[in-house]
CSV table of C-alpha atoms in Angstrom, one decimal:
chain,number,residue,atom,x,y,z
A,1,UNK,CA,16.6,-16.3,-11.9
A,2,UNK,CA,20.1,-14.8,-12.4
A,3,UNK,CA,22.9,-15.5,-9.9
A,4,UNK,CA,23.2,-13.2,-6.9
A,5,UNK,CA,25.1,-13.0,-3.6
A,6,UNK,CA,23.3,-13.3,-0.3
A,7,UNK,CA,24.4,-11.2,2.7
A,8,UNK,CA,23.0,-11.1,6.2
A,9,UNK,CA,23.1,-7.6,7.7
A,10,UNK,CA,24.4,-7.4,11.2
A,11,UNK,CA,23.0,-4.0,11.8
A,12,UNK,CA,21.2,-1.2,10.0
A,13,UNK,CA,24.3,0.7,9.0
A,14,UNK,CA,25.7,-2.4,7.2
A,15,UNK,CA,22.4,-2.8,5.4
A,16,UNK,CA,22.2,1.0,4.5
A,17,UNK,CA,25.8,1.0,3.2
A,18,UNK,CA,25.1,-2.1,1.0
A,19,UNK,CA,21.9,-0.5,-0.4
A,20,UNK,CA,23.7,2.7,-1.1
A,21,UNK,CA,26.0,0.9,-3.6
A,22,UNK,CA,23.0,0.5,-5.9
A,23,UNK,CA,22.4,3.3,-8.5
A,24,UNK,CA,18.7,3.2,-7.7
A,25,UNK,CA,16.2,2.0,-5.1
A,26,UNK,CA,13.5,1.8,-7.8
A,27,UNK,CA,13.0,-0.7,-10.6
A,28,UNK,CA,16.3,-2.3,-11.6
A,29,UNK,CA,18.1,-1.9,-8.2
A,30,UNK,CA,21.2,-4.0,-8.1
A,31,UNK,CA,20.8,-4.4,-4.3
A,32,UNK,CA,17.6,-5.5,-2.6
A,33,UNK,CA,16.7,-6.0,1.1
A,34,UNK,CA,14.8,-9.2,1.9
A,35,UNK,CA,12.6,-9.8,5.0
A,36,UNK,CA,9.6,-12.1,4.4
A,37,UNK,CA,10.4,-12.2,0.6
A,38,UNK,CA,6.8,-12.8,-0.3
A,39,UNK,CA,7.0,-10.2,-3.2
A,40,UNK,CA,10.8,-10.0,-4.0
A,41,UNK,CA,11.4,-13.8,-4.5
A,42,UNK,CA,8.4,-14.2,-6.8
A,43,UNK,CA,9.7,-11.3,-9.0
A,44,UNK,CA,13.2,-12.7,-9.0
A,45,UNK,CA,11.9,-16.0,-10.2
A,46,UNK,CA,10.2,-14.1,-13.0
A,47,UNK,CA,13.3,-12.1,-13.9
A,48,UNK,CA,11.5,-8.9,-13.2
A,49,UNK,CA,13.8,-8.2,-10.3
A,50,UNK,CA,17.4,-9.1,-11.0
A,51,UNK,CA,19.5,-7.8,-8.1
A,52,UNK,CA,23.2,-8.8,-7.9
A,53,UNK,CA,23.1,-8.8,-4.1
A,54,UNK,CA,20.3,-9.6,-1.6
A,55,UNK,CA,20.7,-8.3,1.9
A,56,UNK,CA,18.8,-10.2,4.7
A,57,UNK,CA,17.6,-7.7,7.3
A,58,UNK,CA,15.7,-10.1,9.5
A,59,UNK,CA,18.2,-9.8,12.4
A,60,UNK,CA,17.7,-6.1,12.8
A,61,UNK,CA,15.7,-5.0,15.9
A,62,UNK,CA,12.6,-3.8,14.0
A,63,UNK,CA,10.0,-6.4,15.0
A,64,UNK,CA,8.2,-4.5,17.8
A,65,UNK,CA,5.0,-2.7,18.2
A,66,UNK,CA,5.2,0.2,20.7
A,67,UNK,CA,3.1,3.0,22.0
A,68,UNK,CA,4.5,6.5,21.3
A,69,UNK,CA,4.6,9.3,23.9
A,70,UNK,CA,1.8,11.0,22.0
A,71,UNK,CA,-0.5,8.0,22.3
A,72,UNK,CA,0.0,6.7,18.8
A,73,UNK,CA,1.7,3.5,17.6
A,74,UNK,CA,5.2,2.8,16.4
A,75,UNK,CA,5.2,-0.3,14.2
A,76,UNK,CA,8.6,-1.9,13.3
A,77,UNK,CA,9.2,-2.6,9.6
A,78,UNK,CA,9.8,-6.4,10.4
A,79,UNK,CA,6.5,-6.9,12.3
A,80,UNK,CA,4.7,-9.7,10.5
A,81,UNK,CA,1.3,-9.0,9.0
A,82,UNK,CA,-0.3,-11.8,11.1
A,83,UNK,CA,1.1,-10.4,14.3
A,84,UNK,CA,0.2,-6.8,13.6
A,85,UNK,CA,-3.4,-7.8,12.6
A,86,UNK,CA,-3.9,-9.5,16.0
A,87,UNK,CA,-2.1,-7.0,18.2
A,88,UNK,CA,-4.3,-5.8,21.0
A,89,UNK,CA,-3.6,-2.1,20.4
A,90,UNK,CA,-4.3,-2.4,16.7
A,91,UNK,CA,-7.6,-4.4,17.1
A,92,UNK,CA,-8.8,-1.9,19.8
A,93,UNK,CA,-7.7,1.5,18.4
A,94,UNK,CA,-7.2,0.9,14.7
A,95,UNK,CA,-9.6,-1.8,13.6
A,96,UNK,CA,-9.5,-0.7,10.0
A,97,UNK,CA,-5.8,-1.7,9.9
A,98,UNK,CA,-6.5,-5.1,11.4
A,99,UNK,CA,-9.3,-5.8,9.0
A,100,UNK,CA,-7.2,-4.7,6.0
A,101,UNK,CA,-4.4,-7.0,7.0
A,102,UNK,CA,-6.7,-10.0,7.6
A,103,UNK,CA,-8.3,-9.4,4.1
A,104,UNK,CA,-4.9,-9.7,2.4
A,105,UNK,CA,-3.3,-12.8,0.9
A,106,UNK,CA,-3.5,-16.1,2.9
A,107,UNK,CA,-2.7,-17.0,6.5
A,108,UNK,CA,0.5,-18.5,5.4
A,109,UNK,CA,1.6,-15.4,3.5
A,110,UNK,CA,0.6,-13.1,6.4
A,111,UNK,CA,2.8,-15.2,8.7
A,112,UNK,CA,5.8,-14.2,6.5
A,113,UNK,CA,5.0,-10.8,5.0
A,114,UNK,CA,6.3,-7.8,6.9
A,115,UNK,CA,5.1,-4.2,7.4
A,116,UNK,CA,8.0,-2.7,5.4
A,117,UNK,CA,7.7,-5.2,2.6
A,118,UNK,CA,4.0,-4.6,2.3
A,119,UNK,CA,4.6,-0.9,1.8
A,120,UNK,CA,6.9,-1.8,-1.1
A,121,UNK,CA,4.7,-4.4,-2.6
A,122,UNK,CA,4.7,-4.3,-6.4
A,123,UNK,CA,1.8,-4.3,-8.8
A,124,UNK,CA,0.2,-7.5,-10.0
A,125,UNK,CA,-0.2,-6.2,-13.6
A,126,UNK,CA,0.4,-9.1,-15.9
A,127,UNK,CA,2.5,-7.1,-18.3
A,128,UNK,CA,4.8,-5.9,-15.5
A,129,UNK,CA,5.3,-9.4,-14.3
A,130,UNK,CA,6.1,-10.9,-17.7
A,131,UNK,CA,9.6,-10.1,-18.7
A,132,UNK,CA,8.9,-10.9,-22.3
A,133,UNK,CA,6.2,-8.1,-22.6
A,134,UNK,CA,6.8,-4.3,-22.9
A,135,UNK,CA,6.1,-2.4,-19.8
A,136,UNK,CA,7.0,1.3,-19.0
A,137,UNK,CA,7.3,0.5,-15.3
A,138,UNK,CA,9.9,-2.3,-15.9
A,139,UNK,CA,11.5,-0.9,-19.1
A,140,UNK,CA,10.8,2.9,-19.5
A,141,UNK,CA,9.8,3.8,-23.0
A,142,UNK,CA,8.7,0.3,-24.1
A,143,UNK,CA,5.0,1.1,-23.9
A,144,UNK,CA,2.0,0.1,-21.8
A,145,UNK,CA,0.1,-2.7,-23.5
A,146,UNK,CA,-2.4,-2.8,-20.6
A,147,UNK,CA,-4.1,0.3,-21.8
A,148,UNK,CA,-5.5,-1.5,-24.8
A,149,UNK,CA,-5.1,-5.0,-23.4
A,150,UNK,CA,-6.0,-7.0,-20.3
A,151,UNK,CA,-6.8,-4.3,-17.8
A,152,UNK,CA,-9.8,-5.6,-15.8
A,153,UNK,CA,-7.8,-5.5,-12.5
A,154,UNK,CA,-6.0,-2.3,-13.1
A,155,UNK,CA,-6.4,1.3,-12.0
A,156,UNK,CA,-9.0,3.9,-12.9
A,157,UNK,CA,-7.6,6.7,-10.6
A,158,UNK,CA,-4.2,8.4,-10.9
A,159,UNK,CA,-3.4,6.8,-14.2
A,160,UNK,CA,-1.3,8.3,-17.1
A,161,UNK,CA,-0.8,7.5,-20.8
A,162,UNK,CA,2.3,5.6,-19.7
A,163,UNK,CA,0.9,3.4,-16.9
A,164,UNK,CA,-2.4,2.2,-15.4
A,165,UNK,CA,-1.0,-0.4,-13.0
A,166,UNK,CA,-2.8,-0.6,-9.7
A,167,UNK,CA,-1.3,-0.8,-6.2
A,168,UNK,CA,-2.1,-4.2,-4.8
A,169,UNK,CA,-1.8,-3.7,-1.0
A,170,UNK,CA,-4.7,-3.8,1.5
A,171,UNK,CA,-2.6,-2.6,4.4
A,172,UNK,CA,-1.5,0.5,2.6
A,173,UNK,CA,-5.1,1.6,2.0
A,174,UNK,CA,-5.8,1.5,5.7
A,175,UNK,CA,-2.6,3.3,6.5
A,176,UNK,CA,-3.5,6.1,4.0
A,177,UNK,CA,-6.9,6.5,5.8
A,178,UNK,CA,-5.0,6.6,9.2
A,179,UNK,CA,-2.6,9.2,7.9
A,180,UNK,CA,0.5,7.1,8.8
A,181,UNK,CA,4.0,8.3,8.5
A,182,UNK,CA,6.9,6.3,7.3
A,183,UNK,CA,10.3,6.4,9.1
A,184,UNK,CA,13.2,5.9,6.7
A,185,UNK,CA,16.9,5.5,7.6
A,186,UNK,CA,19.3,6.5,4.8
A,187,UNK,CA,22.8,7.6,4.2
A,188,UNK,CA,22.0,11.1,5.5
A,189,UNK,CA,20.1,10.0,8.6
A,190,UNK,CA,16.4,9.5,9.4
A,191,UNK,CA,13.5,11.3,7.7
A,192,UNK,CA,9.8,10.9,8.3
A,193,UNK,CA,7.6,10.9,5.2
A,194,UNK,CA,3.8,11.1,5.3
A,195,UNK,CA,2.3,8.2,3.5
A,196,UNK,CA,0.5,10.7,1.1
A,197,UNK,CA,4.0,11.7,-0.1
A,198,UNK,CA,5.6,8.3,0.0
A,199,UNK,CA,4.0,6.8,-3.1
A,200,UNK,CA,4.4,8.6,-6.5
A,201,UNK,CA,1.9,8.8,-9.3
A,202,UNK,CA,3.2,7.2,-12.6
A,203,UNK,CA,3.0,10.4,-14.7
A,204,UNK,CA,5.9,10.2,-17.2
A,205,UNK,CA,8.1,8.1,-14.9
A,206,UNK,CA,6.1,5.0,-13.8
A,207,UNK,CA,9.4,3.2,-13.0
A,208,UNK,CA,9.6,5.5,-9.9
A,209,UNK,CA,7.0,4.2,-7.4
A,210,UNK,CA,8.1,5.7,-4.1
A,211,UNK,CA,10.5,8.3,-2.6
A,212,UNK,CA,13.0,5.6,-1.6
A,213,UNK,CA,16.6,6.4,-2.5
A,214,UNK,CA,19.7,4.1,-2.7
A,215,UNK,CA,20.5,2.9,0.8
A,216,UNK,CA,17.1,3.8,2.3
A,217,UNK,CA,15.7,1.4,4.8
A,218,UNK,CA,12.2,1.6,6.1
A,219,UNK,CA,12.5,1.2,9.9
A,220,UNK,CA,9.0,2.0,11.3
A,221,UNK,CA,5.5,3.1,10.5
A,222,UNK,CA,4.1,5.7,12.8
A,223,UNK,CA,0.4,6.0,13.5
A,224,UNK,CA,-1.2,9.1,15.1
A,225,UNK,CA,-3.3,8.7,18.3
A,226,UNK,CA,-6.7,7.3,17.5
A,227,UNK,CA,-9.4,10.0,16.9
A,228,UNK,CA,-11.6,10.2,20.0
A,229,UNK,CA,-15.1,8.9,19.2
A,230,UNK,CA,-14.2,7.7,15.7
A,231,UNK,CA,-15.0,4.3,14.2
A,232,UNK,CA,-13.3,2.7,11.3
A,233,UNK,CA,-13.8,-0.2,8.8
A,234,UNK,CA,-12.2,-1.8,5.8
A,235,UNK,CA,-14.3,-3.4,3.1
A,236,UNK,CA,-12.8,-5.4,0.3
A,237,UNK,CA,-14.6,-6.6,-2.8
A,238,UNK,CA,-12.9,-9.3,-4.9
A,239,UNK,CA,-13.7,-12.2,-7.2
A,240,UNK,CA,-13.3,-14.9,-4.4
A,241,UNK,CA,-13.3,-14.8,-0.6
A,242,UNK,CA,-9.6,-15.3,0.1
A,243,UNK,CA,-6.1,-15.1,-1.5
A,244,UNK,CA,-7.3,-12.6,-4.0
A,245,UNK,CA,-6.5,-8.9,-4.7
A,246,UNK,CA,-9.2,-6.2,-4.5
A,247,UNK,CA,-11.3,-5.1,-7.4
A,248,UNK,CA,-12.3,-2.3,-5.1
A,249,UNK,CA,-11.9,-1.6,-1.4
A,250,UNK,CA,-12.5,1.2,1.0
A,251,UNK,CA,-11.0,2.2,4.3
A,252,UNK,CA,-13.0,4.7,6.3
A,253,UNK,CA,-12.6,6.5,9.6
A,254,UNK,CA,-15.7,8.4,10.8
A,255,UNK,CA,-16.7,10.4,13.8
A,256,UNK,CA,-20.2,12.0,14.3
A,257,UNK,CA,-21.5,14.7,16.6
A,258,UNK,CA,-25.3,15.1,17.0
A,259,UNK,CA,-25.8,13.1,13.8
A,260,UNK,CA,-23.5,15.2,11.7
A,261,UNK,CA,-20.1,13.9,10.6
A,262,UNK,CA,-17.3,15.8,12.4
A,263,UNK,CA,-14.3,13.8,11.1
A,264,UNK,CA,-13.9,11.7,8.0
A,265,UNK,CA,-10.9,10.0,6.3
A,266,UNK,CA,-11.4,7.9,3.2
A,267,UNK,CA,-9.0,5.8,1.2
A,268,UNK,CA,-9.7,3.5,-1.8
A,269,UNK,CA,-7.9,0.4,-2.9
A,270,UNK,CA,-7.9,-1.7,-6.1
A,271,UNK,CA,-8.7,1.4,-8.2
A,272,UNK,CA,-5.7,3.6,-7.8
A,273,UNK,CA,-2.1,3.6,-9.1
A,274,UNK,CA,-1.3,4.2,-5.4
A,275,UNK,CA,-3.3,3.8,-2.2
A,276,UNK,CA,-6.0,6.4,-3.0
A,277,UNK,CA,-6.8,8.9,-0.3
A,278,UNK,CA,-10.0,10.7,-1.4
A,279,UNK,CA,-10.1,14.3,-0.1
A,280,UNK,CA,-13.1,14.9,-2.3
A,281,UNK,CA,-15.1,12.3,-0.5
A,282,UNK,CA,-14.0,13.6,2.9
A,283,UNK,CA,-15.1,17.2,1.9
A,284,UNK,CA,-18.5,15.8,0.9
A,285,UNK,CA,-18.9,14.2,4.3
A,286,UNK,CA,-17.8,16.6,6.9
A,287,UNK,CA,-20.6,18.7,8.4
A,288,UNK,CA,-23.3,16.7,6.7
A,289,UNK,CA,-25.9,14.4,8.2
A,290,UNK,CA,-24.7,10.8,8.3
A,291,UNK,CA,-27.1,9.0,5.9
A,292,UNK,CA,-27.5,7.3,2.5
A,293,UNK,CA,-27.7,10.6,0.6
A,294,UNK,CA,-24.5,12.0,2.1
A,295,UNK,CA,-22.7,8.7,1.6
A,296,UNK,CA,-23.8,8.4,-2.1
A,297,UNK,CA,-22.7,12.0,-2.7
A,298,UNK,CA,-19.3,11.2,-1.1
A,299,UNK,CA,-18.9,8.1,-3.3
A,300,UNK,CA,-19.7,10.1,-6.4
A,301,UNK,CA,-17.1,12.7,-5.5
A,302,UNK,CA,-14.5,10.0,-4.9
A,303,UNK,CA,-14.9,8.6,-8.4
A,304,UNK,CA,-15.5,11.9,-10.2
A,305,UNK,CA,-12.1,11.8,-12.0
A,306,UNK,CA,-12.0,8.1,-12.7
A,307,UNK,CA,-10.6,7.2,-16.2
A,308,UNK,CA,-11.6,3.6,-16.8
A,309,UNK,CA,-10.2,1.5,-19.7
A,310,UNK,CA,-11.8,-1.1,-22.0
A,311,UNK,CA,-12.3,-3.8,-19.4
A,312,UNK,CA,-12.6,-2.0,-16.0
A,313,UNK,CA,-15.4,0.6,-16.4
A,314,UNK,CA,-17.4,-1.6,-13.9
A,315,UNK,CA,-15.0,-0.5,-11.2
A,316,UNK,CA,-16.5,3.0,-11.1
A,317,UNK,CA,-19.8,1.8,-9.9
A,318,UNK,CA,-18.3,-1.0,-7.8
A,319,UNK,CA,-16.1,1.4,-5.9
A,320,UNK,CA,-18.9,3.7,-5.3
A,321,UNK,CA,-21.0,0.9,-3.8
A,322,UNK,CA,-18.0,-0.3,-1.8
A,323,UNK,CA,-17.4,3.1,-0.2
A,324,UNK,CA,-21.1,3.7,0.4
A,325,UNK,CA,-21.5,0.4,2.2
A,326,UNK,CA,-18.3,0.9,4.2
A,327,UNK,CA,-19.6,4.3,5.4
A,328,UNK,CA,-23.0,2.9,6.2
A,329,UNK,CA,-21.4,0.1,8.2
A,330,UNK,CA,-19.3,2.5,10.3
A,331,UNK,CA,-22.2,5.0,10.8
A,332,UNK,CA,-24.5,2.2,12.1
A,333,UNK,CA,-21.8,0.7,14.5
């Protein structure tokens, strides 16, 4: 780990001004914010992240969960994952989010990890995390050895010839299904970004993962009011029962009327280069009778454009079964 200076931010403006001195908020940023540090400190130890300055934002007033005037939820960026998962409003109105949070990492990490940090969690691709290996995400133009190498845990949706790294977060998959919006405070004021626009596909620039700019600070996550009559569920499939990233996961929100599906939101995890909202699956569900045939058709639609690599073709069928089971669970609730 290279030498760096550590600064405690007294207020949001000080943090934003410090972050704005970095030429980028993406890979290679010279200034990083730290809250729980559950991702950043690991990457600094590996020399993947090498900031010259680390700004502690833990004293900012961003650790509350509040109801909005519209009946939704306003979640501060510093709310710890463990607290959010057990919050009464979340467990009652957004169970898919609670289940996703509790499926992530370990109890100890959930006690430290924050909402804002989870949004910015980096891939677990072994080539990205090894500073001695080429990686287009870490060093643009150096290549993507994962394509012909160890890719069992990597993405099959949203990939490009330059990167197949998967997004590792469980929370973000649930937020995608809930159509969350991200409140960002920057040098030009506040802006609200739908989560569908927050994460970028790798394309030709895999080093750009989000829309964050120098000085940008995530302050809140905004959830819309819960859909009346809808039920939700998060299902995660992995190699072991805890402290493991998803091979495939599904977050679903479903409402029915007279046996037919009137509302559907579907997002997949473990298989996409970003939390993967499947509009194709949703279109295959709405208006149809809730049942095995409909759920199987939706799962096939969700994985229609999958591009598996040498070691992860099994994820196509695994993700289909994961989504089908999640839908069946919600429909039977």
